[in-house]
mmCIF file of C-alpha atoms in Angstrom:
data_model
loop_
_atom_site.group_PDB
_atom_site.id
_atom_site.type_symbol
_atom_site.label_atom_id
_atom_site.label_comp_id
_atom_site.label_asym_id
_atom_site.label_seq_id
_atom_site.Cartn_x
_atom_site.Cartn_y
_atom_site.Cartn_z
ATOM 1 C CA UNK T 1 22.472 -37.878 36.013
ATOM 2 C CA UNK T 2 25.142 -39.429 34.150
ATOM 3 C CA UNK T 3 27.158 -38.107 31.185
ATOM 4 C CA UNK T 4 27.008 -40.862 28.664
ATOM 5 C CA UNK T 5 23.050 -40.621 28.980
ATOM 6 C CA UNK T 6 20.506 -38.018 29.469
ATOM 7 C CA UNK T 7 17.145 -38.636 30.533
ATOM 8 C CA UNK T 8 14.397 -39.445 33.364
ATOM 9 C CA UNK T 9 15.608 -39.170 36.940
ATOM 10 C CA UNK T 10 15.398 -42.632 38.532
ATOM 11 C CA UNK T 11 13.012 -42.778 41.325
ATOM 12 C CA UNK T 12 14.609 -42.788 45.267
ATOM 13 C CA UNK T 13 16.966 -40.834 44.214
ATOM 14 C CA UNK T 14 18.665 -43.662 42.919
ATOM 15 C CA UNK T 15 20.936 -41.126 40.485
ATOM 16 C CA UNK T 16 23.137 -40.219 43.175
ATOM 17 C CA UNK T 17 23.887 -43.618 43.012
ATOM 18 C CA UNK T 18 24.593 -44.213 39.896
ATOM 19 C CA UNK T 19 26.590 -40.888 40.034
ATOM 20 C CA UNK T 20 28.868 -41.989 42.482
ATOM 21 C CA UNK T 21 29.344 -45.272 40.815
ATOM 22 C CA UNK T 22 30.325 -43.526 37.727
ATOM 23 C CA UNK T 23 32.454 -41.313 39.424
ATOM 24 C CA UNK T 24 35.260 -43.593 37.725
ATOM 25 C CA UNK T 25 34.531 -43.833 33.710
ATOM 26 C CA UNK T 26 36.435 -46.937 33.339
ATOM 27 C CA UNK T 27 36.119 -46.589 29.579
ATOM 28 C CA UNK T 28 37.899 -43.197 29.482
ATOM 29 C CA UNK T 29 39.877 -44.050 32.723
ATOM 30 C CA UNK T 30 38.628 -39.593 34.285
ATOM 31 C CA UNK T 31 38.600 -40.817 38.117
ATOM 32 C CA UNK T 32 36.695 -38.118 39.974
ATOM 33 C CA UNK T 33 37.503 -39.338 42.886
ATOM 34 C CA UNK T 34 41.760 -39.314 42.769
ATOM 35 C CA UNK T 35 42.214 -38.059 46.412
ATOM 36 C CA UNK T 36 41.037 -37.044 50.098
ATOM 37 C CA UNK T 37 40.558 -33.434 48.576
ATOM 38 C CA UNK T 38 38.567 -34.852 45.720
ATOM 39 C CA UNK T 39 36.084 -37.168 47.352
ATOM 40 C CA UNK T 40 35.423 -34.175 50.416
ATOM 41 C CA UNK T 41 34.692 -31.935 47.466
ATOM 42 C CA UNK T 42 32.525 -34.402 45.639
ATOM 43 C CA UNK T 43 30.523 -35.389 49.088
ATOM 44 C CA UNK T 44 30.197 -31.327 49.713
ATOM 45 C CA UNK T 45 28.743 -31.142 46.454
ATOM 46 C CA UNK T 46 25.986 -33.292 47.207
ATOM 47 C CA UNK T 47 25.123 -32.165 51.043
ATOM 48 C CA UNK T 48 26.299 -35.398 51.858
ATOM 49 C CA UNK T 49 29.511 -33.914 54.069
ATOM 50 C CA UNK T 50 30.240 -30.145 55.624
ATOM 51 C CA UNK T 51 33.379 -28.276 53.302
ATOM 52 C CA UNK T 52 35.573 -27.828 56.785
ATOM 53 C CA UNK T 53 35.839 -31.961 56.816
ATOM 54 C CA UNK T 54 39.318 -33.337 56.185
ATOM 55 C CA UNK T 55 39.434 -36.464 54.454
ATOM 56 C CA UNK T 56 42.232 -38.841 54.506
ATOM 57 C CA UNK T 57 43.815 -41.779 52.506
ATOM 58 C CA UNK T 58 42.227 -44.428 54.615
ATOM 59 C CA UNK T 59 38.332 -42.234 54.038
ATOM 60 C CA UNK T 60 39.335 -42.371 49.941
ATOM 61 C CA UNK T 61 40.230 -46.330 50.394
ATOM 62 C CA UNK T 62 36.933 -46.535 51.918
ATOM 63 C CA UNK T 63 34.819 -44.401 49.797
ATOM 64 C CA UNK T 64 36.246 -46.915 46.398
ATOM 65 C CA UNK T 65 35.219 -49.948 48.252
ATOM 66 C CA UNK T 66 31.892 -48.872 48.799
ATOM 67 C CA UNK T 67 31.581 -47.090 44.922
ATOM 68 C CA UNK T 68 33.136 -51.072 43.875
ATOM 69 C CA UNK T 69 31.141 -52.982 45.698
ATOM 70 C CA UNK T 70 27.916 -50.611 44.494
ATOM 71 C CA UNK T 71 29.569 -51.516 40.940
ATOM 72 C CA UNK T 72 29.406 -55.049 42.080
ATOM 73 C CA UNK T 73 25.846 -55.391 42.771
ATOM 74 C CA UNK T 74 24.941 -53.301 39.560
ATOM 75 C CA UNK T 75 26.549 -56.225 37.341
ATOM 76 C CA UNK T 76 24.710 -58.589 39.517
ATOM 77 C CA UNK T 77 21.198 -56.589 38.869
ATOM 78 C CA UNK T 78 22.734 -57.258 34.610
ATOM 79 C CA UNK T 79 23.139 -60.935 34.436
ATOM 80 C CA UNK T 80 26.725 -60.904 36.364
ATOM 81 C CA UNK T 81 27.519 -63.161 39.130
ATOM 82 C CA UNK T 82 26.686 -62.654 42.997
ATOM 83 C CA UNK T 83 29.331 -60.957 44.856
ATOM 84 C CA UNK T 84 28.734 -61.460 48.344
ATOM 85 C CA UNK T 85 31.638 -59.627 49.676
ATOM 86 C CA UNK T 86 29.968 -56.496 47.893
ATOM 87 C CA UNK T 87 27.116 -57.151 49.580
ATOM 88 C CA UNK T 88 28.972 -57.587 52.936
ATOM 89 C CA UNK T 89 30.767 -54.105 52.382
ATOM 90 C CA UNK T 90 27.365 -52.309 51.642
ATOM 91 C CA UNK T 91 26.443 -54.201 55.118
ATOM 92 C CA UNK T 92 29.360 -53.219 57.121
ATOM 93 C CA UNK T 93 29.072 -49.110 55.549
ATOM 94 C CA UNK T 94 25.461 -48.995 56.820
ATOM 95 C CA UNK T 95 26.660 -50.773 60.452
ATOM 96 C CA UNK T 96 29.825 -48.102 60.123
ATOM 97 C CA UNK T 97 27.460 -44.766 59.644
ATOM 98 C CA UNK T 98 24.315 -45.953 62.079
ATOM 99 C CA UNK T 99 22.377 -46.041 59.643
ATOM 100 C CA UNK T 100 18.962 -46.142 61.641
ATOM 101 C CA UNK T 101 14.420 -45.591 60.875
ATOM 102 C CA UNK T 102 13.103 -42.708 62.365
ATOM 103 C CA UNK T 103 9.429 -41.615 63.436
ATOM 104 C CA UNK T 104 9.502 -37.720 62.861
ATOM 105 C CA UNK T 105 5.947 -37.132 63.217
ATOM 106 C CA UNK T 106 2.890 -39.528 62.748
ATOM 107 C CA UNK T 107 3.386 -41.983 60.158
ATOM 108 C CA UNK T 108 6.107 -41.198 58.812
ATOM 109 C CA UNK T 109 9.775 -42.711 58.604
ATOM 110 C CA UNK T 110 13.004 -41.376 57.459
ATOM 111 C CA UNK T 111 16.594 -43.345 56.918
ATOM 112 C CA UNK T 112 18.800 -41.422 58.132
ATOM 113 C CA UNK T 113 22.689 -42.055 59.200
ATOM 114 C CA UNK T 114 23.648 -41.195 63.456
ATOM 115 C CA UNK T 115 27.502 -41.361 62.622
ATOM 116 C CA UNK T 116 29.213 -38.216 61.707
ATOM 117 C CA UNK T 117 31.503 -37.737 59.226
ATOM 118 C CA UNK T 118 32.640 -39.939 56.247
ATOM 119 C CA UNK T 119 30.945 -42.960 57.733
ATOM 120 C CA UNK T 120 27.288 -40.936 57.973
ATOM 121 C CA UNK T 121 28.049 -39.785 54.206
ATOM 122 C CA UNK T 122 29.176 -43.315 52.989
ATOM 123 C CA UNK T 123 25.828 -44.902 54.213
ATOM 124 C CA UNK T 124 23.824 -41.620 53.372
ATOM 125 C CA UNK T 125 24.850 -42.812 49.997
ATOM 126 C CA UNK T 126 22.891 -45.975 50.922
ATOM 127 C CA UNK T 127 19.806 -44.749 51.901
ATOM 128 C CA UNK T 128 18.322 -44.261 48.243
ATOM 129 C CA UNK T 129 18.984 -48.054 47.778
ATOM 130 C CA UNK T 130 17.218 -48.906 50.937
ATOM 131 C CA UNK T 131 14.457 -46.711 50.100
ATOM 132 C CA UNK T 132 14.409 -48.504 46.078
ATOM 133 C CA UNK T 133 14.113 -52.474 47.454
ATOM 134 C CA UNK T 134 10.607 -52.506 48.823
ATOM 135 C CA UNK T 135 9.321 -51.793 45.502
ATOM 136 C CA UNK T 136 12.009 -53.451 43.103
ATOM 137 C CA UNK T 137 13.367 -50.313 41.931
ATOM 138 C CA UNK T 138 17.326 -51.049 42.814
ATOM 139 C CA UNK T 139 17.249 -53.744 40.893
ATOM 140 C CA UNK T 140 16.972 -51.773 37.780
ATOM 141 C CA UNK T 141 19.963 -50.068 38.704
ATOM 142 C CA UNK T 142 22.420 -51.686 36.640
ATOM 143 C CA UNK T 143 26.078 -51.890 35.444
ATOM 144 C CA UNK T 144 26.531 -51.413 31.281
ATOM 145 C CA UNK T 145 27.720 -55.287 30.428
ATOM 146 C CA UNK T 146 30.549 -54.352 28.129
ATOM 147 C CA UNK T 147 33.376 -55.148 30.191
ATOM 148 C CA UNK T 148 35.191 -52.094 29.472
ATOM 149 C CA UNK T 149 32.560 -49.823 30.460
ATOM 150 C CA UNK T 150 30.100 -51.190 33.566
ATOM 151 C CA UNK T 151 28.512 -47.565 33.704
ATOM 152 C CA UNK T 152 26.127 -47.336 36.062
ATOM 153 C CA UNK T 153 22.327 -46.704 34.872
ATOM 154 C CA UNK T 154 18.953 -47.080 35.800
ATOM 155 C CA UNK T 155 16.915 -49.311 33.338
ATOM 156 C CA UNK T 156 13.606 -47.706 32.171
ATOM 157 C CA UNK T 157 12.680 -50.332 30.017
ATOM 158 C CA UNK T 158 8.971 -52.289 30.371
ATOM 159 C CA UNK T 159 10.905 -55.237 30.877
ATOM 160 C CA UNK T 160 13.540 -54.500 32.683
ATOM 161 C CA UNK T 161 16.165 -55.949 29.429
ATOM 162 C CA UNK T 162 18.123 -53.268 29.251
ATOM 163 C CA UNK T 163 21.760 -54.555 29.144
ATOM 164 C CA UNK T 164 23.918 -51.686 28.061
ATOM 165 C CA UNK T 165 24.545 -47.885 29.007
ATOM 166 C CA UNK T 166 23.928 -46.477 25.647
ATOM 167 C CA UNK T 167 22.730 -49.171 23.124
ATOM 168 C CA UNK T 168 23.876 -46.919 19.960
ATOM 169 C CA UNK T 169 27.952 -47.701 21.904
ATOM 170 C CA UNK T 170 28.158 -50.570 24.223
ATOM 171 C CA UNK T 171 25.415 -52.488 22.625
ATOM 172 C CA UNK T 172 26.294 -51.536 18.903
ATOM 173 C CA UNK T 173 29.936 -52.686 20.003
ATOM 174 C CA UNK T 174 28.833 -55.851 21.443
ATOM 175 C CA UNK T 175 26.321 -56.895 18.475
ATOM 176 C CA UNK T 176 29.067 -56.241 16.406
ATOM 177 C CA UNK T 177 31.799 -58.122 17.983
ATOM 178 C CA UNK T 178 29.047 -61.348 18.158
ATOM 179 C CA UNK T 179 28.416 -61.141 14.492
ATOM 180 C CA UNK T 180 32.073 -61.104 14.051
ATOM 181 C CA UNK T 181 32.419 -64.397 16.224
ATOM 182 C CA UNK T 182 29.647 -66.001 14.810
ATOM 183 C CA UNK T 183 30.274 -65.163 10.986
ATOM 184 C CA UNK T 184 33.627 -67.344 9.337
ATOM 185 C CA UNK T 185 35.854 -64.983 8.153
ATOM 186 C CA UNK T 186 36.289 -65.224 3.982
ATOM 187 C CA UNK T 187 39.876 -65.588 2.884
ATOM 188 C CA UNK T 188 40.676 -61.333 0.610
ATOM 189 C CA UNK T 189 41.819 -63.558 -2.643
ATOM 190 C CA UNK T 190 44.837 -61.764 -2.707
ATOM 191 C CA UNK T 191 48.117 -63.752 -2.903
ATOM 192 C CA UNK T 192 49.775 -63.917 0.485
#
């Protein structure tokens, strides 16, 4: 799951999600993700793409407009505004890696990608999010609000309030900077 947090794994397997999202700490600027070698090794990692793949520039351009537009939606699930170009780039990654039902055996179904390569692993990345809708699970995937941070994480809360990554951080930080706003500051009494 992620770093900042430790805890339940989110139904769907909606942590491979969030991992991917937060495969750029935005906070601490680490970018897992810096190059073709980087995003074949973090796909490999996952079984999401064979080791002898090569990966170019145009695969890592691609791969950060899906994780942003993932990002996007996230913020959206946390109060932010509707993006629908996000939501046209998770569109056009499913259309790109044939992302298609299947009927294995009896009742059953299974998501599952028909285009090789990075465009099967981009929307493979998808299929936990299809999976999560039905039962309003994805929306709980959020983006922390602190606009320095927007970690992804998936909100186990009753009512489905949680806000920040870490509450003890982001939140603290934010309940401190509103206190600040709302409270006049007093003058020291010390001659200027």
């Amino acid at each position: 799951m992620s770093e900042k947090k430790e805890g339940r794994a989110a139904p769907h397997n909606l942590d491979l999600v969030a991992d991917f999202v937060n495969s750029a700490d935005l906070e601490t600027g680490r970018e897992d993700l810096s190059g073709p070698p980087e995003l074949g090794a973090w796909l490999h990692a996952r079984n999401l793409l064979p080791t002898e793949t090569v990966l170019g520039e145009a695969d890592l351009d691609a791969s950060l407009r899906l994780r942003e537009a993932l990002r996007a939606v996230m913020l959206n699930h946390n109060g932010g505004p509707m993006d629908a170009a996000a939501e046209q780039e998770l569109e056009a990654v499913a259309r790109r890696g044939r992302l298609g039902i299947h009927f294995p055996a009896g009742d059953a179904t299974r998501l599952e990608p028909e285009a090789p390569g990075l465009p099967g692993a981009l929307a493979s990345l998808l299929i936990p999010v299809a999976e999560a809708i039905p039962d309003g699970t994805w929306s709980r995937v959020k983006a922390c609000r602190a606009d320095d941070c927007h970690w992804a994480f998936y909100d186990f809360s009753r009512n489905r309030s949680g806000a920040w990554c870490d509450m003890a951080v982001c939140g603290n930080r934010e309940k401190v900077r509103a206190y600040r706003e709302r409270t006049p500051r007093k003058a020291s009494g010390r001659p200027a």
